[in-house]
Amino acid sequence: MKRPILSALLAGLVVALAGAGCASADRPGAGSSAAAALSAAQIAQLLASPDRSDADRSNDVRRKPAQMLEFIGIRPGMVALDLSAGGGYTTELLARSIGATGRVYAQTPRAASPALAARVANPRLSNIVAVVQPFEAPVPADVAANRLDLVTLMFNYHDLGHLGV
């Protein structure tokens, strides 16, 4: 796929998802809009949690999770879709940030990786739902009918072009 086509596709996806998120905030029951974004101190406390893995802490150095979570304005109660969740590093950060009142859908085009499956099985992360959906239609119908407050795609946008999506 040529770069201009891929850029147009990604721009369209961003606009469509942003519009869907804005529309859902007006819906009755869209509770996350009332919650305040986590503060830098709250994010730092979340990242310092002793039950985070050493591998995730090592990834923190290059992936800058504090800056990412602050930038996206993560709030308790959000409903998020983590596209191309891979091993679930970002999925877990989102799940910890949005808490028990929110939900994170971890989308993969095939069965979850062992690392993601382990995160989903962790009782402390019971707000993660593994979703096997193709990239062409990544949002499950029951989720699309309700709302998404946040959609993430981290370090995988190149896969969409490579796979011809």
Coordinates of C-alpha atoms in Angstrom, one line a residue, residues 39-132:
S39 CA -3.0 13.2 38.0
A40 CA 0.7 12.7 37.4
A41 CA 1.0 11.6 41.1
Q42 CA -1.7 9.0 40.6
I43 CA -0.1 7.7 37.5
A44 CA 3.3 7.5 39.2
Q45 CA 1.7 5.5 42.0
L46 CA 0.1 3.1 39.6
L47 CA 3.4 2.6 37.7
A48 CA 5.2 2.0 41.0
S49 CA 2.8 -0.8 42.0
P50 CA 4.8 -3.7 43.4
D51 CA 2.8 -6.3 41.4
R52 CA 3.9 -5.0 38.0
S53 CA 6.3 -7.4 36.2
D54 CA 10.0 -6.7 35.9
A55 CA 9.6 -7.0 32.1
D56 CA 7.0 -4.2 32.1
R57 CA 9.2 -2.0 34.3
S58 CA 12.0 -2.6 31.8
N59 CA 9.7 -1.6 28.9
D60 CA 8.7 1.6 30.8
V61 CA 12.1 3.1 30.2
R62 CA 11.6 3.2 26.4
R63 CA 7.8 3.4 26.2
K64 CA 7.2 6.3 28.6
P65 CA 3.9 5.2 30.1
A66 CA 3.5 8.1 32.5
Q67 CA 3.7 10.6 29.6
M68 CA 1.3 8.4 27.5
L69 CA -1.3 8.0 30.2
E70 CA -1.2 11.7 31.1
F71 CA -1.4 12.7 27.4
I72 CA -4.5 10.6 26.7
G73 CA -6.2 11.9 29.8
I74 CA -7.0 8.5 31.2
R75 CA -9.9 8.5 33.7
P76 CA -11.5 5.9 36.0
G77 CA -14.5 4.3 34.4
M78 CA -13.5 4.6 30.8
V79 CA -14.2 1.9 28.2
A80 CA -11.2 1.4 26.0
L81 CA -10.2 -0.7 23.0
D82 CA -6.5 -1.5 22.7
L83 CA -6.1 -2.4 19.0
S84 CA -3.4 -5.0 18.2
A85 CA -2.9 -5.6 22.0
G86 CA 0.0 -8.0 21.4
G87 CA 1.4 -9.1 24.8
G88 CA -0.9 -6.6 26.6
Y89 CA 1.6 -4.1 28.0
T90 CA -0.6 -1.1 27.2
T91 CA -3.7 -3.1 27.9
E92 CA -2.6 -3.6 31.5
L93 CA -1.7 0.0 32.0
L94 CA -5.1 1.0 30.7
A95 CA -6.9 -1.5 32.9
R96 CA -5.0 -0.4 36.0
S97 CA -5.8 3.3 35.2
I98 CA -9.5 2.9 34.5
G99 CA -10.1 0.7 37.5
A100 CA -12.9 -1.7 38.3
T101 CA -15.6 0.6 37.0
G102 CA -14.1 0.6 33.5
R103 CA -13.3 -2.0 30.9
V104 CA -10.5 -2.6 28.4
Y105 CA -11.1 -4.7 25.3
A106 CA -7.8 -6.2 24.1
Q107 CA -8.2 -6.8 20.4
T108 CA -6.0 -9.3 18.5
P109 CA -6.6 -10.7 15.0
R110 CA -5.8 -14.2 16.3
A111 CA -5.9 -16.0 19.6
A112 CA -4.3 -14.0 22.4
S113 CA -0.6 -14.4 23.0
P114 CA 0.5 -16.3 26.1
A115 CA 1.5 -13.0 27.7
L116 CA -1.9 -11.4 27.0
A117 CA -3.7 -14.5 28.1
A118 CA -1.8 -14.4 31.5
R119 CA -2.9 -10.8 32.0
V120 CA -6.5 -11.6 31.2
A121 CA -6.4 -14.5 33.7
N122 CA -5.0 -12.2 36.5
P123 CA -7.8 -11.6 39.0
R124 CA -6.4 -8.1 39.7
L125 CA -7.1 -7.2 36.0
S126 CA -10.6 -8.6 35.7
N127 CA -11.7 -5.5 33.7
I128 CA -9.7 -6.8 30.6
V129 CA -11.7 -8.7 27.9
A130 CA -9.7 -10.5 25.2
V131 CA -11.3 -9.9 21.8
V132 CA -10.4 -11.8 18.7

